[in-house]
XYZ file of C-alpha atoms in Angstrom:
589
model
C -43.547 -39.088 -27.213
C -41.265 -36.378 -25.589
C -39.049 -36.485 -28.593
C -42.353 -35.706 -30.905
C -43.163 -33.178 -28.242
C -39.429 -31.772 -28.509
C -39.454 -31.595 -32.570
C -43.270 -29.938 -32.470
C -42.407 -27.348 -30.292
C -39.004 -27.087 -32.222
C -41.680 -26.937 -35.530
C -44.982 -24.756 -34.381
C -46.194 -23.348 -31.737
C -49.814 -23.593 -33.820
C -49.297 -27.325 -33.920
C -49.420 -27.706 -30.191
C -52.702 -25.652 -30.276
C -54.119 -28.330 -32.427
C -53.017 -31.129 -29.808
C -54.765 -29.735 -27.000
C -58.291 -29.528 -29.469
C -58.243 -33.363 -29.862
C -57.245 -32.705 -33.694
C -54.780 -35.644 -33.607
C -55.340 -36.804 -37.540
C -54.796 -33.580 -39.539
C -51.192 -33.487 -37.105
C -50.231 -37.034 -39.032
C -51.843 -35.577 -42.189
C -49.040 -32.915 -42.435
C -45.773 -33.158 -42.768
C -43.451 -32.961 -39.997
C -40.354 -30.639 -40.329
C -37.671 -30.788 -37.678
C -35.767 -27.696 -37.365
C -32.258 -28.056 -36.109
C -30.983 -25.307 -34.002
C -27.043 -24.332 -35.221
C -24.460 -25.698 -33.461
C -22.272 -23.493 -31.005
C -19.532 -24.908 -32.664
C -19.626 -23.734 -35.605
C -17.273 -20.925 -37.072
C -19.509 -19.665 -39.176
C -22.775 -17.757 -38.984
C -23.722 -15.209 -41.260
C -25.748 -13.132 -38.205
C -22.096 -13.637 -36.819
C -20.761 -11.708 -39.746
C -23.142 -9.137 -39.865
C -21.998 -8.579 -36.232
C -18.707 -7.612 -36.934
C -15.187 -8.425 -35.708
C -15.189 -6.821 -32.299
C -18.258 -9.742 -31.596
C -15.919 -12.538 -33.107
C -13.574 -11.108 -30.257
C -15.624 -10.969 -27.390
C -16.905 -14.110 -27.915
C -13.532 -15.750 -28.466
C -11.749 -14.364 -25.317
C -14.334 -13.498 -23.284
C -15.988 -10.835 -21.909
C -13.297 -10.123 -18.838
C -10.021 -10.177 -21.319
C -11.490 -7.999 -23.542
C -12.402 -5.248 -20.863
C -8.949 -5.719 -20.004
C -7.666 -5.196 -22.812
C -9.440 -1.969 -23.475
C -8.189 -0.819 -20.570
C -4.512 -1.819 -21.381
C -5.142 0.506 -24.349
C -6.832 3.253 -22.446
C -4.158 3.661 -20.475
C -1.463 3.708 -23.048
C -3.675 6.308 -24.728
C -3.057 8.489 -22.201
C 0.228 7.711 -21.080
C 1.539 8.735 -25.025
C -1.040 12.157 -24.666
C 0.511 12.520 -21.344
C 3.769 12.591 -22.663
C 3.333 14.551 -25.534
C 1.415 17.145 -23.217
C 4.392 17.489 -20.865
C 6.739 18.099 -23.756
C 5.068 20.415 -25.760
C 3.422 22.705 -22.699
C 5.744 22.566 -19.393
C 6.123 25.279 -17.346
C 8.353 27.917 -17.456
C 10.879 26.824 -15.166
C 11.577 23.371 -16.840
C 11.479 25.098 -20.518
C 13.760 27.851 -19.035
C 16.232 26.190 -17.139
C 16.337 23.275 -19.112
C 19.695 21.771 -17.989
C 19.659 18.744 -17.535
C 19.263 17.937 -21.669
C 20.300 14.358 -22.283
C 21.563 13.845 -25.665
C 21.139 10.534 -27.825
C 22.399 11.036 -30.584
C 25.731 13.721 -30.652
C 28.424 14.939 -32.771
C 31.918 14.791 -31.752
C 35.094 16.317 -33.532
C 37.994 14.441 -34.272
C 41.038 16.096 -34.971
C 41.177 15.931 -38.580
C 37.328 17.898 -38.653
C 35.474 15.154 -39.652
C 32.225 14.333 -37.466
C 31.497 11.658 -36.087
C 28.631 10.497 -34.940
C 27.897 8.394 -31.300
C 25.145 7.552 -29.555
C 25.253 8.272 -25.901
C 22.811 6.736 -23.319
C 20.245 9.186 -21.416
C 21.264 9.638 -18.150
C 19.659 12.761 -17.380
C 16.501 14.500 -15.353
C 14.012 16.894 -15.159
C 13.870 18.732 -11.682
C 11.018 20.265 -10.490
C 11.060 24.089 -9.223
C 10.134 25.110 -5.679
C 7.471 27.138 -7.266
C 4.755 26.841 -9.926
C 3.461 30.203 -9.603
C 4.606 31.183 -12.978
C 4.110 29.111 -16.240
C 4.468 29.516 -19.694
C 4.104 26.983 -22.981
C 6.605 28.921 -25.086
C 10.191 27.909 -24.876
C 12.700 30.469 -24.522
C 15.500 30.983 -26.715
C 18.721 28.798 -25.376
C 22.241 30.704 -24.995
C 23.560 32.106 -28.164
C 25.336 29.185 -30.012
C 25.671 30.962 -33.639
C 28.665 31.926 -35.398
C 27.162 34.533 -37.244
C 30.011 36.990 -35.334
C 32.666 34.913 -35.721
C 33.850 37.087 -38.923
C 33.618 40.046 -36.310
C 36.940 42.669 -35.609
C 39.637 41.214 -33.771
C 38.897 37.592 -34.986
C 41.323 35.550 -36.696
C 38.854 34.136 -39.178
C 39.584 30.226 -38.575
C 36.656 28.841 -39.835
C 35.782 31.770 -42.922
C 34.448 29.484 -45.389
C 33.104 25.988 -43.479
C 31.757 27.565 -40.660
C 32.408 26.644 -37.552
C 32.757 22.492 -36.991
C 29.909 23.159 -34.164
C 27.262 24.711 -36.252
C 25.356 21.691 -36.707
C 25.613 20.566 -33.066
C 21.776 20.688 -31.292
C 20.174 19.453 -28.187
C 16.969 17.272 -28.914
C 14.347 16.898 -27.112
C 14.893 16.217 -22.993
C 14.017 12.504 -22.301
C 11.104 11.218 -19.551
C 12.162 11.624 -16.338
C 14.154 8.954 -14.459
C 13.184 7.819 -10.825
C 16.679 6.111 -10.276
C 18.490 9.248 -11.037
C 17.326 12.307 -10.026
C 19.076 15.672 -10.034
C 21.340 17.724 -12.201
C 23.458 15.717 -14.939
C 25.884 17.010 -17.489
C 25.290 17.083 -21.137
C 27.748 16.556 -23.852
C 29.193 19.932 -25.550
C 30.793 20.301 -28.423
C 34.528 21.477 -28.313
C 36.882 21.794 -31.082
C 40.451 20.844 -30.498
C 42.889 22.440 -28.408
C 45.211 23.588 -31.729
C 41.904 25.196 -33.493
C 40.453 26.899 -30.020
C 43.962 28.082 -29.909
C 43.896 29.727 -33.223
C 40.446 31.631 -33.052
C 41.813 33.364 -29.903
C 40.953 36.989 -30.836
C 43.876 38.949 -31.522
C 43.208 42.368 -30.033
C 40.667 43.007 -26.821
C 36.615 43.209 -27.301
C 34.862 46.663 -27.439
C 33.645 48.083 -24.260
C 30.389 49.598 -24.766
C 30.463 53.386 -24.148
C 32.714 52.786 -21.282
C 36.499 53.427 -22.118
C 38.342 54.536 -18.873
C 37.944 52.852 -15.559
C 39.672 54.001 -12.166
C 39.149 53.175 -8.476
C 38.443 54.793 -5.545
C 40.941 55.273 -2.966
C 40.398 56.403 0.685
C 43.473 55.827 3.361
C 40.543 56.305 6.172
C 36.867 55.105 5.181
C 34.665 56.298 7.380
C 30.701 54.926 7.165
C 28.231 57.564 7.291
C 25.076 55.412 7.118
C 23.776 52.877 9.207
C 24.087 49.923 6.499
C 26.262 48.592 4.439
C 30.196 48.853 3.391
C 33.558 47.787 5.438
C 36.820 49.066 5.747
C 38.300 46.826 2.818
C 35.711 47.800 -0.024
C 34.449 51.380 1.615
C 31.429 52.989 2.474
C 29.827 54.236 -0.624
C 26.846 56.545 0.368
C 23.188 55.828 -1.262
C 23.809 58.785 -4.453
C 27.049 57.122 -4.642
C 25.741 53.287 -5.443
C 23.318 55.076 -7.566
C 25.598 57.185 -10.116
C 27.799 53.993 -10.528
C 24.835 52.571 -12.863
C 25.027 55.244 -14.704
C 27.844 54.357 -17.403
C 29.718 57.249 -19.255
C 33.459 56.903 -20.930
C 35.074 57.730 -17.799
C 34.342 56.656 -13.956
C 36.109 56.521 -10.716
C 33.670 53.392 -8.727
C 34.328 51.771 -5.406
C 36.353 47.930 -6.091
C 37.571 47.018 -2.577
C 41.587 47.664 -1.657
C 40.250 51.286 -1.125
C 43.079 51.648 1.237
C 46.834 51.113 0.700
C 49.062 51.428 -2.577
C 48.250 49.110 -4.380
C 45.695 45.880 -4.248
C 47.697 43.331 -1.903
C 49.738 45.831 -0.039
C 48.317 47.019 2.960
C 44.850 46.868 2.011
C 43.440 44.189 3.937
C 43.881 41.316 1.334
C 47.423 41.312 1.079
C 50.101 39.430 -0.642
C 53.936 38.549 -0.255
C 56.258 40.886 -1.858
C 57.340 37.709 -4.400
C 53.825 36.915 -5.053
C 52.621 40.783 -5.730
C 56.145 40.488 -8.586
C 53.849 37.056 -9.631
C 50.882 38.965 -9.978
C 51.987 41.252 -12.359
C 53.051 39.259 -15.168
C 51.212 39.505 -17.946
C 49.027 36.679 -19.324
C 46.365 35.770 -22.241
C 44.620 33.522 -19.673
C 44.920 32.401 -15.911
C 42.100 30.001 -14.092
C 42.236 31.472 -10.783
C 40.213 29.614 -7.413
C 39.992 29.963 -3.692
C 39.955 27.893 -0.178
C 39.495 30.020 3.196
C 39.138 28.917 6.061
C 40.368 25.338 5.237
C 36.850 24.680 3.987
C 37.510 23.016 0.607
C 39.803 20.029 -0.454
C 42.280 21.151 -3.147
C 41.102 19.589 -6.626
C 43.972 18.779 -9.375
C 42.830 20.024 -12.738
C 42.520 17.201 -15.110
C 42.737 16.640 -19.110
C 44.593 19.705 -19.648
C 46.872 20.159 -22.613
C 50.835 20.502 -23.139
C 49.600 24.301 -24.240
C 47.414 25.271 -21.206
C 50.229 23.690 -19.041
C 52.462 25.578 -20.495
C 51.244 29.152 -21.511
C 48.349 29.254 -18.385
C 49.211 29.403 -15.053
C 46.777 28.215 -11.998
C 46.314 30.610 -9.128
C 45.059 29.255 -5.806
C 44.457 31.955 -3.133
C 44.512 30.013 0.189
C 44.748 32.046 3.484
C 46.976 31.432 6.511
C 44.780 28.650 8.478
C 44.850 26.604 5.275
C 48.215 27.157 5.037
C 49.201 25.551 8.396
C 46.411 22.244 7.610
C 48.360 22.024 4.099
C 51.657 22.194 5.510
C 50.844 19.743 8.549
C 49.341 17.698 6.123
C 52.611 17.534 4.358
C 50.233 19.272 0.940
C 52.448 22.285 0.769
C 56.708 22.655 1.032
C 58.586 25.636 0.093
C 58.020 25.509 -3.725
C 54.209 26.587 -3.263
C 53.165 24.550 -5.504
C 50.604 21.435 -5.570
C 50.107 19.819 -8.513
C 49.151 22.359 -11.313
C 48.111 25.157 -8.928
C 50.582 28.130 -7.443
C 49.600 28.391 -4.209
C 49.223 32.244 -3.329
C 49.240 32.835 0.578
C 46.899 35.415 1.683
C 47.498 37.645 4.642
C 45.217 40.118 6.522
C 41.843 38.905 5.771
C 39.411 41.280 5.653
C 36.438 39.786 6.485
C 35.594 37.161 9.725
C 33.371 35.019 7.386
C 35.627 32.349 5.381
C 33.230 32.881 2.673
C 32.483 36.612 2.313
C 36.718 36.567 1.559
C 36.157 34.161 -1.183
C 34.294 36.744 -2.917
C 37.287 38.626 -2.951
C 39.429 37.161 -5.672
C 35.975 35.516 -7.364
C 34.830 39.052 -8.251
C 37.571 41.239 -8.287
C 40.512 39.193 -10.240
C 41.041 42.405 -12.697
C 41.975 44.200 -9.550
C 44.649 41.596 -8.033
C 46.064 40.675 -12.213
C 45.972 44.004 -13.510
C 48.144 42.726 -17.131
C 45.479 39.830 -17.861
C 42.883 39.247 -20.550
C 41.158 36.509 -19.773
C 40.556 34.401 -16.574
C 38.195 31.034 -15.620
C 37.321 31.291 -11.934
C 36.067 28.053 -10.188
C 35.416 27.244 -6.823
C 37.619 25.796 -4.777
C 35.309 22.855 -4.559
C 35.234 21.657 -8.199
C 37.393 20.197 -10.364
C 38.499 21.217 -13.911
C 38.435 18.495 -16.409
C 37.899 20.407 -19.787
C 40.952 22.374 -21.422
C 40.893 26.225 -20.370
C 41.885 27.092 -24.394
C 38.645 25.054 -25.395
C 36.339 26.586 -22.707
C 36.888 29.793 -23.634
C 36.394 29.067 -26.825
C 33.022 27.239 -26.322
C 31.684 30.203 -24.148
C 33.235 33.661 -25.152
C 34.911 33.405 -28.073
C 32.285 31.155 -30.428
C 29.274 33.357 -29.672
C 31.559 36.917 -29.400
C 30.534 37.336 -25.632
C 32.570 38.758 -22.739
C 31.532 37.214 -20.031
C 29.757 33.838 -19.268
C 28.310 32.404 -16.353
C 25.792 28.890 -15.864
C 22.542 30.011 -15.015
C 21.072 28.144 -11.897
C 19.930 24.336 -12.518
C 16.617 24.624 -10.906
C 15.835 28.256 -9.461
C 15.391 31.427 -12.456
C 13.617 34.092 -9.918
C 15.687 35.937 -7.251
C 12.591 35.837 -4.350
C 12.365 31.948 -4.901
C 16.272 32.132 -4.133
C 15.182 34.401 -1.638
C 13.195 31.653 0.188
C 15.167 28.805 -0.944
C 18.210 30.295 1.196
C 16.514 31.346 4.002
C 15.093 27.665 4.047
C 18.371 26.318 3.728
C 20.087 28.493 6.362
C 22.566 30.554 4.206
C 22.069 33.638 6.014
C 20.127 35.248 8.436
C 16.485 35.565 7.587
C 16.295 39.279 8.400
C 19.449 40.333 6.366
C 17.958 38.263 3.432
C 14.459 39.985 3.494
C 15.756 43.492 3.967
C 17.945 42.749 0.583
C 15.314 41.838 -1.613
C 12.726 44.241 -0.172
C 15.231 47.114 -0.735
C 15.828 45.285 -4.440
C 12.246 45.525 -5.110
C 11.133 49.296 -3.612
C 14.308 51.035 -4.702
C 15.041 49.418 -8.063
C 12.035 47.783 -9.177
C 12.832 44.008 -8.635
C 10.163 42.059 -10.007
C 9.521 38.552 -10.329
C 11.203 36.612 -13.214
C 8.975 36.590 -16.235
C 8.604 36.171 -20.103
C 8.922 39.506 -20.259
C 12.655 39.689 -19.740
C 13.487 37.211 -22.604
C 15.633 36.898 -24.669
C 16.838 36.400 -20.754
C 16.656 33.031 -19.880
C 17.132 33.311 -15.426
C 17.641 35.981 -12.529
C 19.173 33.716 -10.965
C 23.470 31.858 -11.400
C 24.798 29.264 -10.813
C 28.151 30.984 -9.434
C 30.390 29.214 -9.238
C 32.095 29.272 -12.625
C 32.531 32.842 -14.113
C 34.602 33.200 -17.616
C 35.255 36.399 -18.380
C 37.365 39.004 -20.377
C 38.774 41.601 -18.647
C 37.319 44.847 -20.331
C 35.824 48.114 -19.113
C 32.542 47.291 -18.757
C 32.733 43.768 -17.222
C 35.170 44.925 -14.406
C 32.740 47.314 -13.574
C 29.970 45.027 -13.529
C 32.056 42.579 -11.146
C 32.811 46.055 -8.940
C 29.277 46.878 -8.762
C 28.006 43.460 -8.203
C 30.974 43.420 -5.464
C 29.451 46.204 -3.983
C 26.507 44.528 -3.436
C 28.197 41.769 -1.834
C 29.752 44.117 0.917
C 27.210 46.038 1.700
C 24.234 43.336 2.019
C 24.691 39.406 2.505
C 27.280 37.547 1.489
C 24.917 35.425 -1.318
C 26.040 36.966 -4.743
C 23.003 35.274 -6.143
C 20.782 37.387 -4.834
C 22.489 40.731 -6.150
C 23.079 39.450 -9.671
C 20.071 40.055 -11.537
C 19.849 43.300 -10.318
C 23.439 44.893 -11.023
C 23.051 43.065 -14.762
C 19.975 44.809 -15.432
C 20.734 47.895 -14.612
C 24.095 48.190 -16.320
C 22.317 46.669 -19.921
C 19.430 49.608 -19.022
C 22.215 51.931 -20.381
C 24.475 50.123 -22.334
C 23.682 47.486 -24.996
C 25.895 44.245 -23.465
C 24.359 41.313 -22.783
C 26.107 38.005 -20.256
C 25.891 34.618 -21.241
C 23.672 32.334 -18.961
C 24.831 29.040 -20.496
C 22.755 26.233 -19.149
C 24.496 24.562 -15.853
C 24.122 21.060 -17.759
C 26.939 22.638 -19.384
C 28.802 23.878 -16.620
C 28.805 20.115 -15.040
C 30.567 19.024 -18.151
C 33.808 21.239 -17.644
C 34.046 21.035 -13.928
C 33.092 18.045 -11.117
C 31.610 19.055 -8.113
C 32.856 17.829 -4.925
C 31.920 17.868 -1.104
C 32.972 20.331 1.442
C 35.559 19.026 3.788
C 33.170 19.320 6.416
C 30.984 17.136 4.692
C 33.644 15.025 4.003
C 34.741 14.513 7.490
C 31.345 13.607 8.984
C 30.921 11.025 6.283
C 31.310 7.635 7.935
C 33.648 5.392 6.330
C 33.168 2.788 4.100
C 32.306 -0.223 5.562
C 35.081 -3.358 4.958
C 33.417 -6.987 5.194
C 36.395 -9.388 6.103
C 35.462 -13.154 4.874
C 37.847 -15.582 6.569
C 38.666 -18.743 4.911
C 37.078 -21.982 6.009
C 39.369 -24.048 7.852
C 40.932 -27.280 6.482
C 39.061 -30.476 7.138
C 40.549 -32.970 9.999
C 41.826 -36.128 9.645
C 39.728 -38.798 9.105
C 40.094 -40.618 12.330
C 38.723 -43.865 13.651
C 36.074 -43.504 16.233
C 33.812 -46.219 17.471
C 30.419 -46.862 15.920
C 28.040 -44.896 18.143
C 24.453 -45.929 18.322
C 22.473 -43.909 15.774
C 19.424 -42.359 17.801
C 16.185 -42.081 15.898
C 15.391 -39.893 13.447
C 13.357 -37.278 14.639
C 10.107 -35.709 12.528
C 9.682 -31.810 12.522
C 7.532 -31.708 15.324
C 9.953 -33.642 17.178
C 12.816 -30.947 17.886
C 13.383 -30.345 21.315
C 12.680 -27.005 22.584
C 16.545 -26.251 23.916
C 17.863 -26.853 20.300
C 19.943 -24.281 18.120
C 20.764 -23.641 14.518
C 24.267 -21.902 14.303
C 24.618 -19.868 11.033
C 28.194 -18.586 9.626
C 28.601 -15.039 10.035
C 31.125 -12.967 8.449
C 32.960 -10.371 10.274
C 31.931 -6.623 9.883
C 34.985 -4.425 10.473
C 34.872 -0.753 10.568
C 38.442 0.223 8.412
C 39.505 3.759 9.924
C 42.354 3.967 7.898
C 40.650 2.954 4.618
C 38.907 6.387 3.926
């Protein structure tokens, strides 16, 4: 009876009415039907198929795998719009700066001129600015790379009908950012060979815009007649004075340091050895020139330079007399003067008490102390060159007709972030840093670095790598910017953007701001020997061998006590452990 019961109310729910009114007889009269309900294991339903395939899904993985799985692909949605978001609208200072430009898939020359192409691993990061007060989406133009001037006066024409090997050379897009390696990387460039840099060397000097004649000033007793700025070495140039220097005509008389004596390295304050002034006069198509007072660097051998360079370019170091007596104690320096590569060129009569203030001397004012020179690479005395001289001119000044080049800064583009970022880091005094940029920005309209100034890419240099031909107008820009150097701090950053702007107010010359990406693929930056010497040295972990097995040797049968269970260990018991030997090697570093 309950199965009857089951089918009926499987059947009719008007049949069961009829059971409760007695009518027992017209139930047997009609037929029974038994509906069967469909099986849950079936495949196939067509409701099921109306439903779709998203149904079919949930139903065959459940309800929880499924909202994971949406949310897998949520979250790779926006991960890819992320991306994509980041790439195509960063702010300005990433798009700007831009150095640190890892490159896939490169081009590299081989000798013959056929290109080859390598892949190269990304090992590269974005850094993030100090400051997000200005942004833009639009990406600035990147340092002039064309050839289109190669065919101008003075050029040899190497490349008149190919074009140069490097046209096709381009940075793609800058990878994702790496956790594991942070920081500025290099980037691959693309240099021709030594023989073809060699042969697009122009053969007769670049134009100097409107300026043609450049003297000195001299003064045998400089006497400062304001409260700030100047020394004895560079003078005291009054207020009108720094002022008409920015205005460029065909002839000028400026203030360039050595304003005393008779020549630069003679009684001036910065001065040479009468065998080293003889040295100084030679003439040469290129020197690379660097600097270590005050025993603060560690003298770095170039590397990867050719039979040429060796041969036809000579390496100046300027060192004065307290690394002198470290190098000679050290047993670095003998009678020859020379250490490796570099001629060692003793300076005497310092001029200034800070170690670093006299490194500005030969950074900024090389046309002063080589008078017969064309061309010069100055690096600090902290790096180490590892690209050809002959091929990084090329890259740099010659390739893109420019006159002087210098690495824009890796992560900063606007002078008051510097500003800050120095005062943070205890460069200078605080004061002396605010009163320079708040006289940059009353008295000659310093603003804050913007789209505005492009096609310039930064305010702010990396300086320590300036190439440069010595012309007119970028001797006086290296005066002036000098001048800025003596009479406010000591951090040529800071003065840069301001002497540049000025002097391409009047004049139409431009500098290229290469990115520093670029700059860290010529030259390898190492620590300051202070840094150095605090480092600890490297830890040495001595393993001793194991010692031989004994004898075997027969000893009476002792009486085996029971084996203890884990609970069992007496309170007084030891494990002993092997432990190797940490030493501390002082002789190792």
């Amino acid at each position: 009876m309950t199965g009857v019961s089951l089918g009926l109310r499987t059947g009719s729910y008007g049949s069961l009415q009829l059971l409760q009114n007695g009518n027992v007889s017209q139930i047997h009269a009609a037929p029974m039907m038994l509906v069967r309900r469909p099986s849950k294991a079936l495949l196939y339903n067509p409701r099921e198929k109306e439903r779709g395939f998203p149904f079919l899904i949930c139903r065959h993985l459940g309800r929880g795998k499924v909202a994971m799985l949406l949310m897998l692909g949520l979250g790779l949605f926006l991960f890819v719009f992320g991306c994509f978001t980041l790439y195509k609208g960063g702010n300005i200072t990433s798009e700007i700066e831009d150095t640190r430009y890892a490159i896939n898939r490169y081009e590299i020359l081989k000798h013959d001129g056929v290109v080859e192409n390598k892949l190269q691993d990304s090992d590269s990061s974005r850094a993030t600015s100090l400051t997000s007060r200005h942004k833009s989406t639009t990406r600035p133009p990147p340092a002039p790379h064309s050839l289109s001037s190669f065919k101008s006066k003075g050029r040899k024409g190497y490349f008149p009908a190919l074009g140069h090997p490097c046209d096709h050379f381009a940075f793609p897009p800058p990878p994702p950012a790496d956790r594991r390696r942070t920081g500025p990387r290099p980037c691959p460039v693309c240099y021709i060979p030594v023989e073809q840099a060699i042969a697009s060397m122009p053969s007769s000097p670049s134009e100097s815009p409107l300026l043609r004649t450049l003297t000195y000033v001299h003064d045998e007793n400089p006497v400062q007649r304001e409260p700030h700025g100047g020394s004895d070495f560079g003078g005291y140039p009054s207020m009108e004075e720094r002022d008409a220097a920015f205005d460029i005509k065909e002839t000028m008389n400026v203030y360039c340091g050595f304003v005393n004596g008779s020549r630069p390295g003679r009684q001036t304050g910065f001065d040479f050895d009468e065998a080293d002034l003889l040295e100084l006069d030679q003439y040469h198509d290129i020197i690379v020139a660097s600097a270590i007072f005050g025993n603060y660097d560690v003298i770095q051998q170039p590397r990867n330079i050719s039979s040429e360079a060796k041969e036809n370019i000579p390496f100046y170091m300027f060192i004065d007399e307290e690394t002198e007596m470290y190098m000679k104690n050290a047993s670095i320096l003998d009678s020859s003067r020379r250490v490796g590569l570099w001629r060692i060129i003793v300076v005497h009569n310092v001029p200034y008490a800070d170690a670093r203030r006299n490194g500005k001397v030969p950074k900024l004012l090389l046309h002063r102390i080589f008078p017969n020179v064309r061309y010069s690479i100055w690096i600090d005395g902290k790096l180490e060159l590892v690209v050809d001289p002959y091929q990084i001119l090329e890259r740099f000044l010659w390739r893109s007709n420019a006159t002087f080049a210098i690495s824009r800064h890796y992560r900063r583009f606007d002078v008051f972030v510097e500003a800050e970022a120095n005062k943070a880091a205890g460069k200078y005094e605080n004061a002396s840093i605010d009163h320079q940029i708040q006289f940059y920005q009353h008295h000659d309209g310093l603003t804050h670095y913007s789209r505005a100034k492009l096609p310039i890419t930064s305010d702010v240099p990396e300086g320590c790598v300036i190439i440069r031909e010595h012309i007119p107008i970028t001797n006086l820009f290296t005066c002036l910017w000098f001048n800025e150097v003596d009479r406010f701090t000591s951090r040529d950053q800071l003065s840069f953007s301001t002497v540049r702007d000025k002097i391409m107010a009047k004049v139409d010359w431009g500098i290229n701001m290469f990115m520093d990406c670029e700059r860290r693929n010529f030259v390898i930056q190492a620590y300051h020997r202070d840094i150095l010497e605090h480092m600890p040295p490297p830890v040495v972990v001595i393993r001793h061998p194991r010692p031989p097995p004994a004898p075997y040797t027969h000893r009476p049968q002792m009486k085996k006590s029971p084996r203890r269970g884990r609970g069992d260990r007496r309170s007084g018991s030891k494990r002993h452990h092997k432990v190797g030997t940490v030493v501390m090697n002082q002789n190792s570093f």
